PDB file of C-alpha atoms in Angstrom:
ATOM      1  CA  UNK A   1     -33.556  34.942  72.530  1.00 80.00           C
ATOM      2  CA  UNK A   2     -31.248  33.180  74.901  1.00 89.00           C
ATOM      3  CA  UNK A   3     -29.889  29.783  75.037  1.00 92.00           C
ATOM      4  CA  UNK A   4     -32.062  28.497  77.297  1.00 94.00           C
ATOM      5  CA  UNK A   5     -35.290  29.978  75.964  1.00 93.00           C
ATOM      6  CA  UNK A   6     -34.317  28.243  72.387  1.00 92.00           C
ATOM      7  CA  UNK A   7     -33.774  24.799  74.210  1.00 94.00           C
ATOM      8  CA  UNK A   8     -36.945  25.232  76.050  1.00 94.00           C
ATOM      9  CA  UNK A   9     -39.080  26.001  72.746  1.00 93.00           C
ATOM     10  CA  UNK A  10     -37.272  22.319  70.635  1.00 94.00           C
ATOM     11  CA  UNK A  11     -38.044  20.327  73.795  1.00 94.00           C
ATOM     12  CA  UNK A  12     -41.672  22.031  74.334  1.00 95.00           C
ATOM     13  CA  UNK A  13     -42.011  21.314  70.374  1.00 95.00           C
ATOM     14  CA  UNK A  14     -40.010  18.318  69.761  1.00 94.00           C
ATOM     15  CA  UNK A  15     -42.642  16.176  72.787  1.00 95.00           C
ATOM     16  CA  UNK A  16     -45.602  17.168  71.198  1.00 94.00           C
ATOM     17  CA  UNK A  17     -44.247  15.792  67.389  1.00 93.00           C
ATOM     18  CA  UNK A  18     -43.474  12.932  69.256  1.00 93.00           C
ATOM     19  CA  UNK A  19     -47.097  12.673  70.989  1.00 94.00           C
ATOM     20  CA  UNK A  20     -48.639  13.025  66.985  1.00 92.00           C
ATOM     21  CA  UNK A  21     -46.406  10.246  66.041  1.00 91.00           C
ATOM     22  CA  UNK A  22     -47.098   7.942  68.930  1.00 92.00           C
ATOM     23  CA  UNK A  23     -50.823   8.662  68.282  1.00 93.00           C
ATOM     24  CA  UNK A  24     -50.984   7.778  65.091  1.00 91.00           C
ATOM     25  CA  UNK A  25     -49.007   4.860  65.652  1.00 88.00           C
ATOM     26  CA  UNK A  26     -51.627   3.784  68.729  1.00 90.00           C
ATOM     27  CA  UNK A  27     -54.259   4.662  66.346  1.00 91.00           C
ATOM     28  CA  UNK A  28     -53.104   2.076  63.741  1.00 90.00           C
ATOM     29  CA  UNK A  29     -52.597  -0.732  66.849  1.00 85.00           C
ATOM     30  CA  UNK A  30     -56.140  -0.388  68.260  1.00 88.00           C
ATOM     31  CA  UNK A  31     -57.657  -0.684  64.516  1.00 89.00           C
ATOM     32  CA  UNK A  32     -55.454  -3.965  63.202  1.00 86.00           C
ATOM     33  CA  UNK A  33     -56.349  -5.111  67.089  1.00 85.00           C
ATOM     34  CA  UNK A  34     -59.500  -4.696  67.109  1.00 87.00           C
ATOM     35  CA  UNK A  35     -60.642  -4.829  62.993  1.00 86.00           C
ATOM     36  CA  UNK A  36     -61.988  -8.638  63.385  1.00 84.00           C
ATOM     37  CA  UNK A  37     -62.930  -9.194  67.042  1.00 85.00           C
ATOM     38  CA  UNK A  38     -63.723  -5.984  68.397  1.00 86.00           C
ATOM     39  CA  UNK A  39     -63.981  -6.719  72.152  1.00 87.00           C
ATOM     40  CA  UNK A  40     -61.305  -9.813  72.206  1.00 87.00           C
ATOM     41  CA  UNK A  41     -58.738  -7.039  70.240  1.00 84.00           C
ATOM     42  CA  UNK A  42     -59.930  -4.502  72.570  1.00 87.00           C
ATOM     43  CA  UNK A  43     -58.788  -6.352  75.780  1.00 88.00           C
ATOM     44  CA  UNK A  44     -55.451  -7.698  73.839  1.00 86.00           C
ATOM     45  CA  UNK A  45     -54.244  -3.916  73.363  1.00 85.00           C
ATOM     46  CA  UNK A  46     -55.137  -2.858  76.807  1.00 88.00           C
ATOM     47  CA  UNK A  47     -52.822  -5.579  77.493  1.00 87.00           C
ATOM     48  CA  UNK A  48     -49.834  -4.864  75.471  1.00 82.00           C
ATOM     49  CA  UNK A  49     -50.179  -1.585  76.288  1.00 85.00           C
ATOM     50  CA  UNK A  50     -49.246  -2.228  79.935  1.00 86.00           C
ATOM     51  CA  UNK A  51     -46.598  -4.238  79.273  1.00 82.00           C
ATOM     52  CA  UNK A  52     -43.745  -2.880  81.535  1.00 84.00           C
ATOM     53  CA  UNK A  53     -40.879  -3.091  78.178  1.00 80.00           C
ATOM     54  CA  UNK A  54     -43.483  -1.026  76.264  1.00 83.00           C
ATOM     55  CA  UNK A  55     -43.831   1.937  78.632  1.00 88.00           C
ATOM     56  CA  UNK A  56     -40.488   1.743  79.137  1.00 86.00           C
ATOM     57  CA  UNK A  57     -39.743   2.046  75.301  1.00 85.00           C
ATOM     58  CA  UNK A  58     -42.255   4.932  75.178  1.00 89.00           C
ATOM     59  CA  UNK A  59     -40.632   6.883  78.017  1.00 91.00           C
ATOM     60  CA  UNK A  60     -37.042   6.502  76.421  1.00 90.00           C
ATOM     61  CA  UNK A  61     -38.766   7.141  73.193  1.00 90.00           C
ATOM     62  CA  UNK A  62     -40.160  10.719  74.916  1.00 94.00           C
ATOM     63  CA  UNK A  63     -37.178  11.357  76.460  1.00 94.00           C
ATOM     64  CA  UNK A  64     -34.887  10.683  73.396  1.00 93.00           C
ATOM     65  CA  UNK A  65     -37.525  12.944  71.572  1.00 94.00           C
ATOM     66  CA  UNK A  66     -37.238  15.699  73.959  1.00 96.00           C
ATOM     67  CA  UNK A  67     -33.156  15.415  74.708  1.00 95.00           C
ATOM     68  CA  UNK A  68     -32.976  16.007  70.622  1.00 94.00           C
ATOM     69  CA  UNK A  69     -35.836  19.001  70.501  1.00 94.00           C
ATOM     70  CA  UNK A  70     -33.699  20.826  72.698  1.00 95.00           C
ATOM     71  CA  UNK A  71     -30.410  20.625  70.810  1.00 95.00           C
ATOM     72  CA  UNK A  72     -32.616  21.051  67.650  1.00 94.00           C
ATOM     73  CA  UNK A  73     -33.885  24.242  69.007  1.00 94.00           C
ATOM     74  CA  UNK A  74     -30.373  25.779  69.940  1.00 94.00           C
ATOM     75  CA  UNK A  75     -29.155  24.423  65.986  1.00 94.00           C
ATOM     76  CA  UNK A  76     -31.817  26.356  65.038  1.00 93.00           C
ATOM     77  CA  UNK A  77     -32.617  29.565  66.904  1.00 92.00           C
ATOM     78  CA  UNK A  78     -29.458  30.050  67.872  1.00 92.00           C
ATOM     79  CA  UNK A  79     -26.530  28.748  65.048  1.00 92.00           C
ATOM     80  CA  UNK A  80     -29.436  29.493  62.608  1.00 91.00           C
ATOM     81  CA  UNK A  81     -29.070  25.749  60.791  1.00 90.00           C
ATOM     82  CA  UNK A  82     -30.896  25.516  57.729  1.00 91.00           C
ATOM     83  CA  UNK A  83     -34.013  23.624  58.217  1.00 90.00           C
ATOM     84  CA  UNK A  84     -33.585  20.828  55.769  1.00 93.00           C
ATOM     85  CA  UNK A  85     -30.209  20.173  57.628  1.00 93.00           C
ATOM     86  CA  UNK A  86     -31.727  19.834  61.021  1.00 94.00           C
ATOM     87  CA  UNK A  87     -34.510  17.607  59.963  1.00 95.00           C
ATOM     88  CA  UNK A  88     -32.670  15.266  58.287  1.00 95.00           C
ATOM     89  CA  UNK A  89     -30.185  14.668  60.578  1.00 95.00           C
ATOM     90  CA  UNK A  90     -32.716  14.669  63.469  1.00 95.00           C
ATOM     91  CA  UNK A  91     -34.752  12.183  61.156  1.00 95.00           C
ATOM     92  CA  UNK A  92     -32.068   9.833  60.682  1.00 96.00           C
ATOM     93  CA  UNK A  93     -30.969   9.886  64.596  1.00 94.00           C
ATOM     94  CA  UNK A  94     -33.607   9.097  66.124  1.00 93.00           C
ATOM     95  CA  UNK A  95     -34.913   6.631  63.771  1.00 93.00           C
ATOM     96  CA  UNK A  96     -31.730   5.200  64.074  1.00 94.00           C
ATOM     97  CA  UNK A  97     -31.620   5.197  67.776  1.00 91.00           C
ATOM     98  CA  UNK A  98     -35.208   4.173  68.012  1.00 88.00           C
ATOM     99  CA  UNK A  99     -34.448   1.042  66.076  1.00 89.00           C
ATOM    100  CA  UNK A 100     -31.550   0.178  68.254  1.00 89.00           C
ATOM    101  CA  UNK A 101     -33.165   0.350  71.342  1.00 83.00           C
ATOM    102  CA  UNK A 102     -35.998  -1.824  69.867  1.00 80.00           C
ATOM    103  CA  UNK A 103     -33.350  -4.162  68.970  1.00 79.00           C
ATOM    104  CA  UNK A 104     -31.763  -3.853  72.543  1.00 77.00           C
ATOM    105  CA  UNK A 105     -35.223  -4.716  74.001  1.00 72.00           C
ATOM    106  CA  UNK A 106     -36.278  -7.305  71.905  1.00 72.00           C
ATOM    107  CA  UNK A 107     -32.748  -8.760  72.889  1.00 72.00           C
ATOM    108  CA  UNK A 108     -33.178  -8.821  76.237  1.00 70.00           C
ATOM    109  CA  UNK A 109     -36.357 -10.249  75.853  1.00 69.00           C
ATOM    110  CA  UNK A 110     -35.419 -12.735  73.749  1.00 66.00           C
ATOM    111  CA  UNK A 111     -32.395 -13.758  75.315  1.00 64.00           C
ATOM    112  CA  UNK A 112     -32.708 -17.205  76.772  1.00 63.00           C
ATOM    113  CA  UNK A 113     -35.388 -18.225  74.021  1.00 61.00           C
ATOM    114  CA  UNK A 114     -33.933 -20.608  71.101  1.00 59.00           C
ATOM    115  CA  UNK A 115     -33.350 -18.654  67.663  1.00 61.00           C
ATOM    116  CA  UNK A 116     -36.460 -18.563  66.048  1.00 56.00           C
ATOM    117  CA  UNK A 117     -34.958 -16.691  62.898  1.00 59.00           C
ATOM    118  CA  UNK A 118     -32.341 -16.303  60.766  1.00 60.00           C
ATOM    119  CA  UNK A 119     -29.879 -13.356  61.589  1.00 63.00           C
ATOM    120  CA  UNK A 120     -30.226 -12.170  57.755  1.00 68.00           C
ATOM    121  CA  UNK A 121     -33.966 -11.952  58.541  1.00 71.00           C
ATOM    122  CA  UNK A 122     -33.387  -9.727  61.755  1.00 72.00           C
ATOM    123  CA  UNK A 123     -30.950  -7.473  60.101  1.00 77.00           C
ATOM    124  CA  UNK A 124     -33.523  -7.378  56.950  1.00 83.00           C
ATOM    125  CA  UNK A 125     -36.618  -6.060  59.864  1.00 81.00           C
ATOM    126  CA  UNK A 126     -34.341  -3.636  61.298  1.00 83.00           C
ATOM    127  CA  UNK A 127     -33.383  -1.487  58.088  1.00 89.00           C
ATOM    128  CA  UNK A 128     -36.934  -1.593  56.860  1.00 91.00           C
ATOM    129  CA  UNK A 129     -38.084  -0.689  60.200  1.00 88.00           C
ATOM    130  CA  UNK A 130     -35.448   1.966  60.110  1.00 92.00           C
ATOM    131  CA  UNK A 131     -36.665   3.052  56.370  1.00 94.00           C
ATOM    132  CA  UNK A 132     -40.430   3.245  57.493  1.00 92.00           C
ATOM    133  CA  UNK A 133     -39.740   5.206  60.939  1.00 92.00           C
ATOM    134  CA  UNK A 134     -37.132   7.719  59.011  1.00 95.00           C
ATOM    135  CA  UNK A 135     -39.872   8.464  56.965  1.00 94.00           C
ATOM    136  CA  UNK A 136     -42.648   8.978  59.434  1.00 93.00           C
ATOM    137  CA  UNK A 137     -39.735  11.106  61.645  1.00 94.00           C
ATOM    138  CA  UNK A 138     -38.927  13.278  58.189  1.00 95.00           C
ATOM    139  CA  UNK A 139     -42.407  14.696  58.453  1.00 94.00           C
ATOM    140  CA  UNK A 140     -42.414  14.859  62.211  1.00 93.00           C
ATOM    141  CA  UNK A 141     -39.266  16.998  62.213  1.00 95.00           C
ATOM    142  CA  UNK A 142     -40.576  18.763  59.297  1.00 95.00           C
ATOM    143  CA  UNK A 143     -43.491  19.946  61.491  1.00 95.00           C
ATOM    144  CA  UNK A 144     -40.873  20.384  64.747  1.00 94.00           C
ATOM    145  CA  UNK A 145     -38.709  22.886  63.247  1.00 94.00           C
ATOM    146  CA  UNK A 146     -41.424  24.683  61.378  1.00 94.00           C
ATOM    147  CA  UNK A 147     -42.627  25.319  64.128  1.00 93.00           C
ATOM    148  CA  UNK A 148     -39.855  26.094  66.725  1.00 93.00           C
ATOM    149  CA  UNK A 149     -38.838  28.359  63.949  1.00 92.00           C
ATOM    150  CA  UNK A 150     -42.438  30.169  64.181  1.00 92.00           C
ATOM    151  CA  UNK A 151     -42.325  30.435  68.217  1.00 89.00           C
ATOM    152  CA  UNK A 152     -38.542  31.547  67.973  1.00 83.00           C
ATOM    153  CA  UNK A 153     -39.687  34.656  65.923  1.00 84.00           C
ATOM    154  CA  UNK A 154     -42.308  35.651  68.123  1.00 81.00           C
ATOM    155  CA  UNK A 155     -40.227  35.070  71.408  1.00 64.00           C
TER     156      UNK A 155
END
């Protein structure tokens, strides 16, 4: 197995963790959307969904997905990391730079609006955010590196 074969195999698997995630996520959007007024919730999650801040924090969620697959996969295949190394320190990065760039966005969103809330509030959303998304990402990494070790041993 060489280096890039390993790198190719996290990415591969690492984007298609991140696809379950994100569909399960859209999944739970289009039902609290839509659980009251079916058509009104319908047309209010179309558009959210092309909101030009939320595909952007999609694609830098893929790419920040993929960019850490890779390096998973060579931690893995290749320096033969223990699993329950690699997924928890995969977990907690990119939960932890998931949240940030939420809180970068919402930032720059926010910026020239008055202060709605209290800063102990924000900081109190962003580390259970972060507590809620680690968890989802420890069983989406848990999958990942199952399974990049399964297609590493058949390479």
């Amino acid at each position: 197995m060489t280096v890039q074969q390993s790198k190719n195999i996290g990415g591969e698997t690492a984007l298609k963790a991140a696809a379950l995630l994100f569909a399960v996520y859209e999944i739970s959007l289009l039902y609290k959307q839509t659980r009251s007024d079916f058509a009104n919730g319908l047309l209010f999650f179309i558009s959210e969904q092309a909101d030009i801040f939320f595909i952007g924090f999609i694609v830098l969620y893929f790419l920040m997905m993929y960019l850490a697959g890779r390096i998973a996969g060579y931690n893995v295949l290749i320096k033969k990391r223990t699993s329950i190394h690699t997924v928890l320190l995969y977990s907690f990065t990119t939960a932890l730079l998931t949240v940030f760039l939420f809180g970068l966005a919402v930032t720059l969103i926010l910026r020239n609006e008055p202060q709605v809330e209290a800063q102990s509030e924000v900081v109190q959303l962003a580390f259970i955010t972060f507590i809620v998304l680690f968890v989802a990402m420890l069983f989406v990494w848990s999958w990942a590196v199952e399974k990049i070790k399964r297609r590493g041993t058949t390479a």
